[in-house]
């Protein structure tokens, strides 16, 4: 990931872009979203998959209701799992593919558990828990138990 950022980690106020055409080509318009974690509401980070039905647990510190993830060490889809899509199932087997024409799908087995303090992968699949894959994620709370608010 840092190769796109000129091998410079971003700070709270500066993102350095290299000359990679995927992020900084001439005469091309780009859109960048910059997020930060808010205790009790949102968490952003990375984790390693383990390829097991007893998959990787990601601690967020709040009850998770939405997870978007993508494998970053190989080509794979952006996926979304959320409690609204599969309200009766936990672990959830329904998901969205954000960059695929298949869009919404259901996997043959459960994929992710939404827990009171994080989420845990249950399926050994590329878009969440492949063996030793590196993933980035964004997780949001179910809307309960906010510790702080950024509202003015």
C-alpha atoms as one frame of an Amber mdcrd trajectory, in Angstrom:
protein
   0.000   0.000   0.000   2.775   2.457   0.806   4.160   2.168  -2.736   1.221
   4.249  -3.923   2.045   6.787  -1.224   5.675   7.275  -2.214   6.663   4.878
   0.618   5.545   7.500   3.139   2.960   6.632   5.788   0.126   9.148   5.946
  -0.242  11.394   8.975  -3.377  12.959  10.437  -3.051  15.859   7.999  -0.828
  14.808   5.050  -1.025  12.054   2.426   1.967  11.860   0.083   1.325  10.415
  -3.377   3.978   8.854  -5.593   3.957   8.864  -9.374   2.035   5.586  -9.730
  -0.619   5.989 -12.439  -3.184   4.335 -10.158  -3.132   7.345  -7.847  -1.359
  10.218  -9.585  -1.410  10.228 -13.407  -1.477  13.369 -15.548  -4.894  14.652
 -16.665  -6.836  12.165 -14.519  -9.322  13.100 -11.801  -9.156  11.111  -8.562
 -11.361  10.930  -5.491  -9.926  10.021  -2.104 -11.822   9.206   1.073  -9.938
   9.663   4.330 -11.397   8.019   7.442 -10.420   7.770  11.077 -11.543   5.532
  13.896 -13.990   6.915  16.463 -13.989   4.956  19.715 -17.270   3.111  20.159
 -18.471   3.903  16.618 -15.963   3.043  13.868 -12.680   1.209  13.405 -10.322
   1.024  10.415  -7.328  -1.210  10.073  -5.823  -4.384   8.693  -5.513  -8.023
   9.707  -4.162 -11.356   8.449  -6.503 -14.170   7.447  -5.883 -17.686   8.713
  -7.906 -19.754   6.215  -9.795 -21.579   8.966 -13.485 -22.007   9.846 -12.301
 -20.733  13.259 -11.151 -17.596  11.491  -9.457 -14.374  12.388 -11.031 -12.264
  15.157 -10.815  -8.483  14.759 -11.327  -6.462  17.946 -13.224  -3.189  17.480
 -14.433  -2.464  21.011 -18.091  -2.108  19.951 -20.949  -4.290  18.639 -20.348
  -4.512  14.887 -23.156  -4.035  12.387 -21.205  -3.332   9.165 -17.860  -4.559
   7.819 -16.268  -3.668   4.494 -13.057  -5.504   3.622 -10.615  -6.125   0.788
  -7.581  -8.315   0.371  -4.615  -6.097  -0.513  -1.853  -8.609  -1.255  -3.658
 -10.106  -4.285  -6.516  -9.194  -6.615  -9.884  -9.543  -4.912 -13.239  -7.832
  -4.458 -14.370  -5.197  -1.987 -17.071  -6.885   0.123 -19.666  -5.652   2.596
 -21.308  -7.718   5.328 -23.981  -6.054   7.445 -26.745  -6.945   9.895 -29.375
  -5.284   7.702 -28.708  -7.678   4.826 -28.916 -10.783   6.991 -30.886  -9.736
  10.123 -31.822 -13.267  11.201 -28.465 -14.867  10.567 -25.451 -14.568  12.788
 -23.036 -15.693  11.564 -23.944 -13.947   8.335 -23.718 -15.579   4.915 -25.010
 -12.644   2.802 -22.744  -9.977   1.330 -22.304  -7.321  -1.334 -19.513  -7.245
  -3.903 -18.854  -3.558  -4.464 -16.751  -3.947  -7.606 -18.407  -6.866  -9.390
 -21.477  -7.286 -11.578 -22.705 -10.119  -9.301 -23.337  -7.453  -6.631 -25.370
  -9.220  -3.908 -24.742 -12.858  -3.055 -25.119 -15.534  -0.407 -22.331 -17.967
   0.377 -23.025 -21.655   1.049 -21.711 -21.402   4.620 -21.574 -18.694   7.246
 -18.832 -16.145   6.651 -18.659 -13.686   9.537 -19.900 -13.401  13.120 -20.936
  -9.936  14.325 -19.921  -9.860  17.976 -20.345  -7.444  20.866 -16.698  -6.353
  20.657 -15.660  -7.080  17.059 -16.135  -9.537  14.224 -14.860 -13.042  13.545
 -14.459 -14.748  10.184 -15.971 -18.224   9.805 -15.274 -18.993   6.165 -11.939
 -19.594   4.450 -12.562 -17.318   1.473 -10.452 -14.729  -0.380 -12.726 -11.830
   0.487 -12.324 -12.097   4.235 -10.193 -14.906   5.579  -7.874 -16.589   3.100
  -4.814 -18.227   4.614  -2.192 -15.571   5.398  -3.908 -12.973   3.182  -3.609
  -9.337   4.267  -6.892  -7.416   4.452  -7.941  -3.843   5.103 -11.313  -3.216
   6.728 -13.722  -0.586   7.946 -16.230  -1.513  10.632 -19.141   0.468  12.042
 -21.209  -0.041  15.175 -24.739  -1.403  15.224 -25.698   1.913  16.748 -25.625
   0.928  20.389 -23.235   1.873  23.133 -21.520   4.925  21.637 -18.934   6.168
  24.065 -18.268   9.491  22.375 -19.841  11.675  19.736 -18.270  14.007  17.184
 -21.512  15.979  16.869 -21.396  19.694  17.598
